[in-house]
CSV table of C-alpha atoms and ligand atoms in Angstrom, one decimal:
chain,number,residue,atom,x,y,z
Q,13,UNK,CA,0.0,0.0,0.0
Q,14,UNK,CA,1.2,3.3,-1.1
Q,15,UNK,CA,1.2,6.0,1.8
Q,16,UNK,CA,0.5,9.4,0.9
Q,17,UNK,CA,1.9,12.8,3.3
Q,18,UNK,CA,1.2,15.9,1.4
Q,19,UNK,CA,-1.5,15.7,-1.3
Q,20,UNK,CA,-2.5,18.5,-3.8
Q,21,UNK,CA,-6.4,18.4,-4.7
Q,22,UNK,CA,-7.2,20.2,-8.0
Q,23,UNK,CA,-10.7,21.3,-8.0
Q,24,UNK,CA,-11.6,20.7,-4.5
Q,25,UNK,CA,-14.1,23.3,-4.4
Q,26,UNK,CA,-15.7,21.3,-7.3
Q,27,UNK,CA,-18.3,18.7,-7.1
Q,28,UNK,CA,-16.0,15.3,-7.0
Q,29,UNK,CA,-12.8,17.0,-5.7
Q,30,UNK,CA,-14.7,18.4,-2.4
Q,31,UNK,CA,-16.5,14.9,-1.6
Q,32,UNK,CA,-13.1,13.5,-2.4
Q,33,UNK,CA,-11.5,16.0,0.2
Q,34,UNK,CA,-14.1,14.5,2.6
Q,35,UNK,CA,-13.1,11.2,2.0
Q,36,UNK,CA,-9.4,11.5,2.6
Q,37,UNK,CA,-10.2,13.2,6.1
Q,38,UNK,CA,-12.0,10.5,6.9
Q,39,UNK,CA,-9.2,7.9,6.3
Q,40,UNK,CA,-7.2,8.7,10.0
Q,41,UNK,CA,-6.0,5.2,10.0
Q,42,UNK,CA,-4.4,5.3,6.7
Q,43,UNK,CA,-3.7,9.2,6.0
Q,44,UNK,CA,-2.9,11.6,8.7
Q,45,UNK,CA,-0.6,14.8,6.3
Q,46,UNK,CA,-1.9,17.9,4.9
Q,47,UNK,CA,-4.5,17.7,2.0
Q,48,UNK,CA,-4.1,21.4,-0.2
Q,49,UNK,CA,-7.1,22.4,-2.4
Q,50,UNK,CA,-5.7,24.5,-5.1
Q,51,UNK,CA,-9.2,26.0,-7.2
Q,52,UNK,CA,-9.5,28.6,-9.1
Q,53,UNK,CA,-13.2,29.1,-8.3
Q,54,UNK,CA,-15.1,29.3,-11.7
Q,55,UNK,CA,-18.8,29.2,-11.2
Q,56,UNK,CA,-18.3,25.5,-10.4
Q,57,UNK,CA,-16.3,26.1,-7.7
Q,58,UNK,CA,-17.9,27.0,-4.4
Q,59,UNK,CA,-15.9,27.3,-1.3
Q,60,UNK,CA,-19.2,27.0,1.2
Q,61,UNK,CA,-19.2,23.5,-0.1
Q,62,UNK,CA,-16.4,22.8,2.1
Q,63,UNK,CA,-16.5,25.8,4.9
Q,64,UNK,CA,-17.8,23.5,7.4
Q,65,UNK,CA,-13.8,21.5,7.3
Q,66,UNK,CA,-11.9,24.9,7.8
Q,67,UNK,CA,-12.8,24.9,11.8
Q,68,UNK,CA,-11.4,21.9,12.6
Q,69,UNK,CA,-8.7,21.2,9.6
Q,70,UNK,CA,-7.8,24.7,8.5
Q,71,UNK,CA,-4.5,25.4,8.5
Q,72,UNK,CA,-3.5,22.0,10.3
Q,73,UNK,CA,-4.9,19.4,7.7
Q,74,UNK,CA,-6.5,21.2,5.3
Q,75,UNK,CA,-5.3,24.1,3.4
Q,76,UNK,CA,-7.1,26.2,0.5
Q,77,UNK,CA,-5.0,27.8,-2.3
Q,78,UNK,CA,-6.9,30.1,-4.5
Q,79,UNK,CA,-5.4,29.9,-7.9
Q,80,UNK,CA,-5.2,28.5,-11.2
Q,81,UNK,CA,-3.9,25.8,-12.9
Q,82,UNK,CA,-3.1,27.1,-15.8
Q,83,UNK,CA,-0.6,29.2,-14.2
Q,84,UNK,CA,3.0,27.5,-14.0
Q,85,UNK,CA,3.7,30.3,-11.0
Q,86,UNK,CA,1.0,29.2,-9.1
Q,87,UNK,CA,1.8,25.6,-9.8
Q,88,UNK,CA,5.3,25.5,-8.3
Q,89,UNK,CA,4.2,27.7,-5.4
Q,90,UNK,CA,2.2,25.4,-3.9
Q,91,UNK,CA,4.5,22.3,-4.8
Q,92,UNK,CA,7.2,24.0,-3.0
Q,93,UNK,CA,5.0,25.4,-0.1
Q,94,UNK,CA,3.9,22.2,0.8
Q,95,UNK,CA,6.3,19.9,-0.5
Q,96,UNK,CA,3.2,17.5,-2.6
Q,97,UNK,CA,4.1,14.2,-3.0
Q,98,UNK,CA,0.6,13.1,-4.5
Q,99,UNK,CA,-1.5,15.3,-6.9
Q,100,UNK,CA,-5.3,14.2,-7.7
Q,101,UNK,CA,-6.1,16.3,-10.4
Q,102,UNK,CA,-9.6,17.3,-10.5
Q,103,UNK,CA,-10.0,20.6,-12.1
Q,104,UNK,CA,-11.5,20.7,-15.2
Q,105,UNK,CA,-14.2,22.8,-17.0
Q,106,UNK,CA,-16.8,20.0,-17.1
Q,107,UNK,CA,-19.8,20.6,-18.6
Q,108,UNK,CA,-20.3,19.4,-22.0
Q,109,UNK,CA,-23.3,22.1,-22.9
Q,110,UNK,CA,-20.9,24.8,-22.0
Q,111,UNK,CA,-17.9,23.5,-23.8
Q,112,UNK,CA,-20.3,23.6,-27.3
Q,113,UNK,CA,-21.0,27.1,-26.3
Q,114,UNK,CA,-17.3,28.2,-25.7
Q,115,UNK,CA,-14.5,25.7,-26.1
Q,116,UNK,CA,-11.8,27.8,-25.3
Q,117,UNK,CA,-12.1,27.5,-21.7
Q,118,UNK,CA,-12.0,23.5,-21.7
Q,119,UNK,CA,-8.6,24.1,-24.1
Q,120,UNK,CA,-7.4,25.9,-21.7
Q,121,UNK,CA,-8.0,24.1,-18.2
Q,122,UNK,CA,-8.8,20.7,-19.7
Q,123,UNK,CA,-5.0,20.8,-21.7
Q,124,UNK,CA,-3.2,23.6,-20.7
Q,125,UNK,CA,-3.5,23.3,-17.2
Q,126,UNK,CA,-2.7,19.2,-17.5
Q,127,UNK,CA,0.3,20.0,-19.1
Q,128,UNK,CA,1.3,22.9,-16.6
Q,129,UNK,CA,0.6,20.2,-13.4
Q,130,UNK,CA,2.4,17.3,-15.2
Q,131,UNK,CA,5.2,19.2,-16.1
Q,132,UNK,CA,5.7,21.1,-12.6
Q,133,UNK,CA,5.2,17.4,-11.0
Q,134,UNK,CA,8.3,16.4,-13.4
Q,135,UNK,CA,10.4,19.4,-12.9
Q,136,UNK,CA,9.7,19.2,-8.5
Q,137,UNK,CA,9.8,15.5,-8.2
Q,138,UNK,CA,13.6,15.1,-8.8
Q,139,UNK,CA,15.8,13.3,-6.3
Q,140,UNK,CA,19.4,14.3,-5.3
Q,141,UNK,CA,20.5,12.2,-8.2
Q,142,UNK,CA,18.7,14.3,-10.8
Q,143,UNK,CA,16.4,10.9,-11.6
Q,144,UNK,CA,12.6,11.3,-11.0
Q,145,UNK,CA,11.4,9.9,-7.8
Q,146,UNK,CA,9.1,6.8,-7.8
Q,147,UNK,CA,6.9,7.0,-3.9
Q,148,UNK,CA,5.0,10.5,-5.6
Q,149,UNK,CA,2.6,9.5,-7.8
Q,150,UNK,CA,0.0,11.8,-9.9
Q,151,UNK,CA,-3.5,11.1,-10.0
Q,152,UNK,CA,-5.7,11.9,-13.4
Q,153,UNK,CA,-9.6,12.0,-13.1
Q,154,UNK,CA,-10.8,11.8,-16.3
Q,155,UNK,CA,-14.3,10.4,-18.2
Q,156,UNK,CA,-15.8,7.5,-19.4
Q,157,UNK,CA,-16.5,10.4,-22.6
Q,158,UNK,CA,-13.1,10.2,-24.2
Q,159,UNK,CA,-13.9,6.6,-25.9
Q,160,UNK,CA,-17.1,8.5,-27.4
Q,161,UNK,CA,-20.7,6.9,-28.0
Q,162,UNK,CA,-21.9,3.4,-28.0
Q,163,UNK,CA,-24.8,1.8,-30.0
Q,164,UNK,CA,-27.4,-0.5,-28.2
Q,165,UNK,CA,-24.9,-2.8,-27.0
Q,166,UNK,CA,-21.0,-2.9,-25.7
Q,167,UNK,CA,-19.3,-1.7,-22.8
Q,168,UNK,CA,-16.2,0.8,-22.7
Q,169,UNK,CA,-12.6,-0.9,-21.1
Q,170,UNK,CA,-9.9,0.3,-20.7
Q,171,UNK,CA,-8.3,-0.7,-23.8
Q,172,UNK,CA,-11.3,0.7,-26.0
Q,173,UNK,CA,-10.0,3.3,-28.6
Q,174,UNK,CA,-10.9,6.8,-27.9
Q,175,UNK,CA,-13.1,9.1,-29.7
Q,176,UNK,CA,-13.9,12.0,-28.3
Q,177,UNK,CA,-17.1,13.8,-29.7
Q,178,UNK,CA,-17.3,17.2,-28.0
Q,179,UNK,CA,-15.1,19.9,-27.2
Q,180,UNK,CA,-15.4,18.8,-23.5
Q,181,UNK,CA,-14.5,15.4,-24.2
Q,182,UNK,CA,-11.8,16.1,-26.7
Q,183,UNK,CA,-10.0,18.5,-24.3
Q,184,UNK,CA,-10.4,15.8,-21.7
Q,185,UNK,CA,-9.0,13.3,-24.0
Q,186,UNK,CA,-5.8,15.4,-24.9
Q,187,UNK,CA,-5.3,16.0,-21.1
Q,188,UNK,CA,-5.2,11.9,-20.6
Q,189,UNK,CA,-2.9,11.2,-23.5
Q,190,UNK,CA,-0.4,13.8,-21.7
Q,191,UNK,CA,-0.6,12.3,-18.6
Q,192,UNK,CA,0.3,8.8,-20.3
Q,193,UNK,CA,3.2,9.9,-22.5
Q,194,UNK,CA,4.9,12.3,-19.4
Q,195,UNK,CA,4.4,8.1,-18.1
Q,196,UNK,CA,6.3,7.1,-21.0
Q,197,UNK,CA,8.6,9.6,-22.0
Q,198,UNK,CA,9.7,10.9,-18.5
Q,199,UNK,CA,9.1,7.9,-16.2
Q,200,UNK,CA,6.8,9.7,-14.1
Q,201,UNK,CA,4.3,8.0,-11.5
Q,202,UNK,CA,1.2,8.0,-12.9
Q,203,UNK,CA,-2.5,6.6,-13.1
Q,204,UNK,CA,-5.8,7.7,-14.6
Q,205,UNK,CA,-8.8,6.6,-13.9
Q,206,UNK,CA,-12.2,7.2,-16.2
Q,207,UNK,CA,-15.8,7.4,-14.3
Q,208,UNK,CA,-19.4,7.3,-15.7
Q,209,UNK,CA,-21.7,10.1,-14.4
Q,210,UNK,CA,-21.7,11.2,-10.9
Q,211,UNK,CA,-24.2,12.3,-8.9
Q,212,UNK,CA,-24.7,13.0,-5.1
Q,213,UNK,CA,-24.4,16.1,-3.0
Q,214,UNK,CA,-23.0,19.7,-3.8
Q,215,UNK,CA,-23.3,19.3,-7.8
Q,216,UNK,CA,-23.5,22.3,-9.8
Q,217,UNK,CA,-27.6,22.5,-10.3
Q,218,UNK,CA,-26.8,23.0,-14.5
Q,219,UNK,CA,-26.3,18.8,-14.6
Q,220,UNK,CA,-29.2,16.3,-15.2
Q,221,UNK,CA,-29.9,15.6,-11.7
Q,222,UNK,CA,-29.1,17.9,-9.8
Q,223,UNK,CA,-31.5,20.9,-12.5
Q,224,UNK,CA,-34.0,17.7,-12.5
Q,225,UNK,CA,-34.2,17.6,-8.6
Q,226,UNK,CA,-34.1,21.7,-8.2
Q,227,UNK,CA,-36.5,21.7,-10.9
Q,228,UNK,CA,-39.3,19.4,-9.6
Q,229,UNK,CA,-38.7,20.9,-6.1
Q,230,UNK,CA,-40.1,24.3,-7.6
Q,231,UNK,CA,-42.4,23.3,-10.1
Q,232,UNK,CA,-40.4,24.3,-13.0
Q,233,UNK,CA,-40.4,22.4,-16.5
Q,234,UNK,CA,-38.2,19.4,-16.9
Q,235,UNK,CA,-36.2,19.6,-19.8
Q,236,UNK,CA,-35.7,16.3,-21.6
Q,237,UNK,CA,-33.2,17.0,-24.7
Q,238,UNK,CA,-34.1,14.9,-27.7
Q,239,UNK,CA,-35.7,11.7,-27.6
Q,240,UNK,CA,-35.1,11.3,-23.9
Q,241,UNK,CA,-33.6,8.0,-24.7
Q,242,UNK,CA,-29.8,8.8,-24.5
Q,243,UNK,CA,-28.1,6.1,-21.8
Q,244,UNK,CA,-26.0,7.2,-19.1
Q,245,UNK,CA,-24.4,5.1,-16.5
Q,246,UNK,CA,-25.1,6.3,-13.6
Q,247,UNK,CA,-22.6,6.2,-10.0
Q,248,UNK,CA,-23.1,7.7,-6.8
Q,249,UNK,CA,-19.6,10.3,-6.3
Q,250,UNK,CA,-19.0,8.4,-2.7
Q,251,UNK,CA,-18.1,5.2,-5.0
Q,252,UNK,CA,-16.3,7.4,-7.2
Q,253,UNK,CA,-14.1,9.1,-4.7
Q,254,UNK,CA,-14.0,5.5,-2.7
Q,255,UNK,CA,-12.6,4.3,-6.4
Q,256,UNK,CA,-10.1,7.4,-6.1
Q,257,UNK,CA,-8.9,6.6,-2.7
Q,258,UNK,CA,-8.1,2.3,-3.3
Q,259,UNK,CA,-6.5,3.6,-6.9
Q,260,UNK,CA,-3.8,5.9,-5.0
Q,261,UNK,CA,-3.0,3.5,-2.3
Q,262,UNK,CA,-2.8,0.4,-5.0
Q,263,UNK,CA,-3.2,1.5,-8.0
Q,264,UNK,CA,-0.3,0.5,-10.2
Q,265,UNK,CA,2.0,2.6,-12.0
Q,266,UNK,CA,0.9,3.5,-15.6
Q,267,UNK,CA,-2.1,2.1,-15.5
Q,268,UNK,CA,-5.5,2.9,-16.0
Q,269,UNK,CA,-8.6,2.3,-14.2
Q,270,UNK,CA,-12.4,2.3,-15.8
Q,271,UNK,CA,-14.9,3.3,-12.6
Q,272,UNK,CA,-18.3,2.7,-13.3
Q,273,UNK,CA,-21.9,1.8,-11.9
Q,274,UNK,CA,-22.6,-1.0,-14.0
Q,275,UNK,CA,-26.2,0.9,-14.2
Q,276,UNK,CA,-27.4,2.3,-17.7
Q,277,UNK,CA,-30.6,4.6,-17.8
Q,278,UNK,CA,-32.1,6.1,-20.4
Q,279,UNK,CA,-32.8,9.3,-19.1
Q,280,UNK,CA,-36.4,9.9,-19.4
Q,281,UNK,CA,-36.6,6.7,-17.0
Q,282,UNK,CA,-34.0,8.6,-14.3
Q,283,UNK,CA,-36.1,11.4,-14.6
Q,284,UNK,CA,-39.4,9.3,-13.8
Q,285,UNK,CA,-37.7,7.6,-10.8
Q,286,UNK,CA,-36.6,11.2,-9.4
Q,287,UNK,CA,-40.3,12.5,-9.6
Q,288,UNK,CA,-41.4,9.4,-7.7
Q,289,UNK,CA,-39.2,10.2,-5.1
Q,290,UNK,CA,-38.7,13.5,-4.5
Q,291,UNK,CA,-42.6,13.8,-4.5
Q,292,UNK,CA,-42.7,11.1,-1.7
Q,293,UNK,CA,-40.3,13.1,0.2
Q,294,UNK,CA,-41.7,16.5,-0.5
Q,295,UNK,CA,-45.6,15.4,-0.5
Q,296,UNK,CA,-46.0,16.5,-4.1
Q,297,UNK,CA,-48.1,15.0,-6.4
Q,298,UNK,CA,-46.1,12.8,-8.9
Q,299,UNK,CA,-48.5,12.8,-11.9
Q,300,UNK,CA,-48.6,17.0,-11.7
Q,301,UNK,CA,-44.9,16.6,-11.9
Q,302,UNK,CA,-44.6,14.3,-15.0
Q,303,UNK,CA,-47.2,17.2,-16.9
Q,304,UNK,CA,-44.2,19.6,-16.8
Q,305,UNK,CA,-41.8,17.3,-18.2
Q,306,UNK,CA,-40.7,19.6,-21.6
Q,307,UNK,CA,-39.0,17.6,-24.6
Q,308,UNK,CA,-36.3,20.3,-25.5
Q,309,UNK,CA,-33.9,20.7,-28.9
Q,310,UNK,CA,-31.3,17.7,-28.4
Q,311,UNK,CA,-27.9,18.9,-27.6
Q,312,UNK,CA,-25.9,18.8,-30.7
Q,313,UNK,CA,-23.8,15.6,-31.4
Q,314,UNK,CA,-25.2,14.3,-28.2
Q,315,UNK,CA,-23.2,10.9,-27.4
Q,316,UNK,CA,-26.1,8.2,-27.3
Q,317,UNK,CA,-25.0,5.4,-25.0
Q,318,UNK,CA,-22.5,5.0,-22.3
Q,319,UNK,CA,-21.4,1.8,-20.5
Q,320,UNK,CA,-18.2,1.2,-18.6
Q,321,UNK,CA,-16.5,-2.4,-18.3
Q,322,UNK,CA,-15.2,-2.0,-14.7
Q,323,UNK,CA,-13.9,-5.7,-14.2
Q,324,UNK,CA,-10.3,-4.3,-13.8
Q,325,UNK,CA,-10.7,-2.3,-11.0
Q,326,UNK,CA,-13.5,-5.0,-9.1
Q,327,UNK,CA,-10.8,-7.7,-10.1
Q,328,UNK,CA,-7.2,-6.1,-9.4
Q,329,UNK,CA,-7.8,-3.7,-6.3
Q,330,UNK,CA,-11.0,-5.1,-4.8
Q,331,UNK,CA,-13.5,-2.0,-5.3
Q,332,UNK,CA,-16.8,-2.2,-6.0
Q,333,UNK,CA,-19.6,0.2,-6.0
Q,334,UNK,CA,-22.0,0.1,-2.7
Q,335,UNK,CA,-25.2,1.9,-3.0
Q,336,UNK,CA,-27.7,0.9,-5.2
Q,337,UNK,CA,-28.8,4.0,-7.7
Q,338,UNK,CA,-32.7,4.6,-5.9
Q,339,UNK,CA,-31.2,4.4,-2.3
Q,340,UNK,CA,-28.4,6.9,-3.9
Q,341,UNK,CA,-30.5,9.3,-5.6
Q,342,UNK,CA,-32.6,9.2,-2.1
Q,343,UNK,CA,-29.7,10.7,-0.7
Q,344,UNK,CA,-29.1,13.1,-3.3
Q,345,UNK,CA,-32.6,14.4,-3.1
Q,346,UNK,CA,-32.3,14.6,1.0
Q,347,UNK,CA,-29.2,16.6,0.5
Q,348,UNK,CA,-30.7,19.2,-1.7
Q,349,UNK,CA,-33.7,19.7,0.4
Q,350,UNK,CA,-31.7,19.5,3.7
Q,351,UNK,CA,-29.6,22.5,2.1
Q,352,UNK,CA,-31.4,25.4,0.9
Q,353,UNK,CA,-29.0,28.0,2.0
Q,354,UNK,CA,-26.1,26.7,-0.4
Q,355,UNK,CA,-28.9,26.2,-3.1
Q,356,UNK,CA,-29.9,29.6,-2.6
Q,357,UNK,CA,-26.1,31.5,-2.9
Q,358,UNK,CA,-25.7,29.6,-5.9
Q,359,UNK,CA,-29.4,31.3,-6.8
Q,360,UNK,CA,-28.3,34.9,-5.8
Q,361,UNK,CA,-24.7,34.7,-6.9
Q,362,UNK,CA,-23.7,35.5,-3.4
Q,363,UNK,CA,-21.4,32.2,-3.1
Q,364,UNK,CA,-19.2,34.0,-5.3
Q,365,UNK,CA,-19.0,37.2,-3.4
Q,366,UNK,CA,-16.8,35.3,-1.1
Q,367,UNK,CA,-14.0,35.9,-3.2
Q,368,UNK,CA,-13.9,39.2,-4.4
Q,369,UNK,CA,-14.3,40.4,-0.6
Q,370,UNK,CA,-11.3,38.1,0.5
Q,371,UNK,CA,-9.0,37.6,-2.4
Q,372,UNK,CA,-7.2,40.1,-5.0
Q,373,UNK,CA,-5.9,38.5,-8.0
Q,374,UNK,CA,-2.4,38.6,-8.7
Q,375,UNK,CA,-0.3,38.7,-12.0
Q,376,UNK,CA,1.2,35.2,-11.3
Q,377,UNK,CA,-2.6,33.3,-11.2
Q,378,UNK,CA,-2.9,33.1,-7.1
Q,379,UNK,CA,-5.1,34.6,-5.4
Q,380,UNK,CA,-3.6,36.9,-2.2
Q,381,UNK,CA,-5.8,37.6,1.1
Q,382,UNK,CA,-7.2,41.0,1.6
K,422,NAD,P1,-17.0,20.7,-11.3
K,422,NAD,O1,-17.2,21.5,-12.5
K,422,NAD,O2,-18.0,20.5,-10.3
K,422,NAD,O3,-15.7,21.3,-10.6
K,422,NAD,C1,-14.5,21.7,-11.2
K,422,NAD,C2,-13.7,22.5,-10.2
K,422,NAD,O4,-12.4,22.8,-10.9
K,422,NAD,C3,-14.3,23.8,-9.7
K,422,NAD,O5,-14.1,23.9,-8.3
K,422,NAD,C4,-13.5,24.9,-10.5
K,422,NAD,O6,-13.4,26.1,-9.8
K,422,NAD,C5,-12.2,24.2,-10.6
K,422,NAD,N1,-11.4,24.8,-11.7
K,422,NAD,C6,-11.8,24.9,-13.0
K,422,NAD,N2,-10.9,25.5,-13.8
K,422,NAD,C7,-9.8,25.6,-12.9
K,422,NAD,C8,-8.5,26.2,-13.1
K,422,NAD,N3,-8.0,26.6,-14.3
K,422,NAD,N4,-7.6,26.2,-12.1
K,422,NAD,C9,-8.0,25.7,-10.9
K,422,NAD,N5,-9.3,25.2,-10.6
K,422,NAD,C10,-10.1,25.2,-11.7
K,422,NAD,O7,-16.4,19.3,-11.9
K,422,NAD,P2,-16.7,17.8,-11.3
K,422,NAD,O8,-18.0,17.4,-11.8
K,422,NAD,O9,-16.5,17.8,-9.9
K,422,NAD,O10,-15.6,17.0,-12.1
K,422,NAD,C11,-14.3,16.9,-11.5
K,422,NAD,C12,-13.5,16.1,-12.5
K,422,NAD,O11,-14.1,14.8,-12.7
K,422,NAD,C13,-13.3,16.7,-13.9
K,422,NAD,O12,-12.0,16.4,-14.3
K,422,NAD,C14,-14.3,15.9,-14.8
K,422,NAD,O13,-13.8,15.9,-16.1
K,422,NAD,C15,-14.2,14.6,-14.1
K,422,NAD,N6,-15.4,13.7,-14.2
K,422,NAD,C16,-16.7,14.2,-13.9
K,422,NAD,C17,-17.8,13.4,-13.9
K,422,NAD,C18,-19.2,13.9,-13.5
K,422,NAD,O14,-20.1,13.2,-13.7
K,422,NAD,N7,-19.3,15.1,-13.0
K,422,NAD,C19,-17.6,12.1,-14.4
K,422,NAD,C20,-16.4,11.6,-14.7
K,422,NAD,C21,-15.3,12.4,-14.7
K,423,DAU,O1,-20.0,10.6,-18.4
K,423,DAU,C1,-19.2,11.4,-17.6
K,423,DAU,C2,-19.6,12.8,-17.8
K,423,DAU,O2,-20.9,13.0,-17.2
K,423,DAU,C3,-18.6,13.8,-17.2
K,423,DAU,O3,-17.4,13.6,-17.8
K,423,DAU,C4,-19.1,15.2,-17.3
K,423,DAU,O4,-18.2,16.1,-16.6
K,423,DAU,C5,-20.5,15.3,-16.7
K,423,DAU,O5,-21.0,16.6,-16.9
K,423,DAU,C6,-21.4,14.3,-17.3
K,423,DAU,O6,-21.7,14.6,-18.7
K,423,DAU,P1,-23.2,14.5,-19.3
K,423,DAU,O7,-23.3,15.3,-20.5
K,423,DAU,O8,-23.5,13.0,-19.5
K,423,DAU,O9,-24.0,15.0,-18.1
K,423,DAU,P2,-25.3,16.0,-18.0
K,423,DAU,O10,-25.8,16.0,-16.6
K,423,DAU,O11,-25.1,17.3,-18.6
K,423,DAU,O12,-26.4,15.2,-18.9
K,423,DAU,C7,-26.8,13.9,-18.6
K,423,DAU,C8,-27.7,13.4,-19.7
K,423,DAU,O13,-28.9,14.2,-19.6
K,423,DAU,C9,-27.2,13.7,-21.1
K,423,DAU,O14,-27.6,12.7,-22.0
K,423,DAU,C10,-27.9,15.0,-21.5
K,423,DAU,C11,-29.2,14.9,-20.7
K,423,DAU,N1,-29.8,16.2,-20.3
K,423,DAU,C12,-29.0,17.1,-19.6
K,423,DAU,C13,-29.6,18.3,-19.1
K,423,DAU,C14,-28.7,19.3,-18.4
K,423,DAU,C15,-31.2,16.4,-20.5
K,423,DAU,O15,-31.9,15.6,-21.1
K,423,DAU,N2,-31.7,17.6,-20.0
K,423,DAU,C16,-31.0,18.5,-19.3
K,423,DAU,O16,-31.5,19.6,-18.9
C-alpha cells in the first residue's frame, strides 16, 4: 500500500474534488498529512461547499489555495510550499453544454492546465541524483467520454480506442494522453482513472440531476433533450471518490482504471424515478410533476450510450460500487432539500462574493488575502 503525506487536490471546491477531500479526512488510519485544495473558483467552484472542514482542519490538515492551474507560478508555489508528493487532479471545465458554447475554456483548463501540473510534478519530483522519484505519484480523473458513443450494446474498457465527440470530451481526451506519455517519456508515476456520471451532494444544479431535482422541487419544466432516450451510467460520487482513494494507495504505476456503476438509464426513466421520489419526500403530487416534463432541442452531437466495463478495477484492487442507484438518488434528493441555503447562494450569486471580498488576484494566477 502506497502511503501518501502531502496531497495537492485540484478542484476541491468542485463537485467530486470536495466529496473527495471529505473522504481522505475520513481515512485517519491510513492518512494523517496535509490535504491542499488548489481551485480557481469558476462558477463550479464554491468554497461553502467545504467551509464547514476549515474549523477543525484549516490550517492543520486542510489548506485552501486560491489559484489557477493554468498558471506554471501558481503551480510550483504550492509544490514548493507544501512539498506535494501526490496530486489528484480534478480541475476541469466539465460541462459538455458549456464547452459547445465556448470551447476555449475546456482548451485551456482541460489541456493547458494538465500540461502545466504534469510538467511542474516532473520538474519538482527530482531526487538528489537528478532521476525522478518513484513513492509520488500523480492522479488523473478523467471520463468515461473520451472513448465516445456506443450503440445499443458494448461496454467501454480500458483498452477501448478513444473518440472524443465534443469539445469537453476532446479536451479531456488530450489531457489523458499527456498524462500517459509524461508516463512514458519521463518515467513519471502515474494513473488515470475514467468514471461514468456522478451524482450526489453539492453538484452544480446545471447537470441532469441535480437541474432535475431543483426543478421538480419548484415546479419548473423538466427539460428532456431529444428523444429522452440517451443512456448514461449512472454512480453515486461516494463510490467514485471510494474508487479514487483504493487507486492511489494500489493502483499500479501507468495504469488505467475504468470506474463505473454498471447501471445504464435512459434518461427519461431517471427522470421518472426522481419524480417518484422526490414527490414522496416533498408530499408532491407525482402525476402534476410528469405534466411539466418539456421535450427540448437535443444537444448537438449528443453521445447516445455509455457503458463502462469495470472488471479491472473490481478484479485487481477489490473496489466495488456500494449503494444501489434509488437508495443513492434518495440521498441526493435529502441533501438538496436539507440545504437550501447553499442552493440559494448559488441562486443569488452571493457564493461568489466570497472571493472578491477576500481575495485580490495577482499577475502570477494566485489569489492573495485582503
Ligand atoms: P466541477 O465543474 O463541479 O468542478 C470543477 C472544479 O475545478 C471547480 O471547483 C472549479 O473552480 C475548478 N477549476 C476549473 N478550472 C480551474 C483552473 N483553471 N484552475 C483551478 N481550478 C479550476 O467538476 P466535477 O463534476 O467535480 O468534475 C471533476 C473532475 O471529474 C473533472 O476532471 C471531470 O472531467 C471529471 N469527471 C466528472 C464526472 C461527472 O459526472 N461530474 C464524471 C467523470 C469524470
Ligand atoms: O460521463 C461522464 C460525464 O458526465 C462527465 O465527464 C461530465 O463532466 C459530466 O458533466 C457528465 O456529462 P453528461 O453530458 O452526461 O451530463 P449532463 O448531466 O449534462 O447530462 C446527462 C444526460 O442528460 C445527457 O444525456 C444530457 C441529458 N440532459 C441534460 C440536461 C442538463 C437532459 O436531457 N436535460 C438537461 O436539462
Amino acid at each position: 500500500m502506497r502511503s501518501l503525506q502531502n496531497v495537492l487536490v485540484t478542484g476541491g471546491a468542485g463537485f467530486i474534488g470536495g466529496n473527495f477531500i471529505r473522504v481522505l479526512l475520513e481515512k485517519t488510519a491510513e492518512f494523517s498529512g496535509r490535504i491542499v485544495n488548489l481551485d480557481a473558483l469558476t462558477y463550479a467552484g464554491n468554497r461553502a461547499s467545504l467551509e464547514d472542514l476549515e474549523g477543525p482542519y484549516g490550517g492543520k490538515r486542510y489548506f485552501f489555495e486560491y489559484g489557477d492551474i493554468c498558471s506554471r507560478a501558481a503551480v510550483e508555489g504550492v509544490f514548493e510550499k507544501y512539498r506535494i508528493d501526490t496530486v489528484v487532479h480534478f480541475a476541469a471545465e466539465s460541462h459538455v453544454d458549456r464547452s459547445i458554447l465556448g470551447p476555449e475554456a475546456f482548451i485551456k483548463t482541460n489541456v493547458m492546465g494538465t500540461f502545466i501540473l504534469l510538467d511542474t510534478a516532473r520538474k519538482y519530483w527530482r531526487d538528489s541524483g537528478g532521476a525522478l522519484r518513484q513513492d509520488v505519484l500523480f492522479h488523473h480523473i478523467s471520463t468515461d467520454e473520451v472513448y465516445g458513443s456506443l450503440g445499443e450494446t458494448g461496454t467501454f474498457s480500458e483498452t477501448s480506442a478513444y473518440d472524443p465527440r465534443s469539445p469537453y470530451s476532446a479536451s479531456k481526451a488530450a489531457g489523458d494522453h499527456l498524462v500517459m506519455a509524461y508516463h512514458h517519456t519521463y518515467g513519471l508515476p502515474v494513473t488515470l482513472s475514467n468514471c461514468s456520471n456522478n451524482y450526489g451532494p453539492y453538484q452544480f444544479p446545471e447537470k441532469f440531476i441535480p437541474l432535475s431535482i431543483l426543478n421538480i422541487l419548484e415546479g419548473k419544466p423538466l427539460p428532456v433533450y431529444g428523444d429522452g432516450r440517451n443512456i448514461r451510467d449512472w454512480l453515486y460520487v461516494e463510490d467514485h471518490t471510494r474508487a479514487v482513494w483504493t487507486i492511489l494507495r494500489q493502483g499500479l504505476r501507468g495504469e488505467k482504471y475504468n470506474i463505473g456503476g454498471e447501471n445504464e438509464w435512459e434518461n427519461i426513466k431517471v427522470l421518472h424515478v426522481l419524480i417518484d421520489i422526490a414527490a414522496r419526500k416533498a408530499g408532491l403530487d407525482p402525476e402534476k410533476l410528469r405534466g411539466s416534463i418539456t421535450y427540448v432541442t437535443d444537444r448537438p452531437g449528443h453521445d447516445r450510450r455509455y457503458a463502462i466495463d469495470c472488471s479491472k478495477i473490481k478484479r485487481e484492487l477489490g473496489w466495488k460500487r456500494e449503494l444501489g442507484f434509488e437508495e443513492a438518488l434518495g440521498r441526493t434528493v435529502d441533501w438538496y432539500l436539507a440545504n437550501p441555503g447553499w442552493i440559494e447562494g448559488i441562486r443569488t450569486g452571493d457564493y461568489q462574493k466570497w472571493i472578491e471580498q477576500n481575495y485580490e488576484k495577482r499577475e502570477d494566477g494566485m489569489g492573495e488575502l485582503r
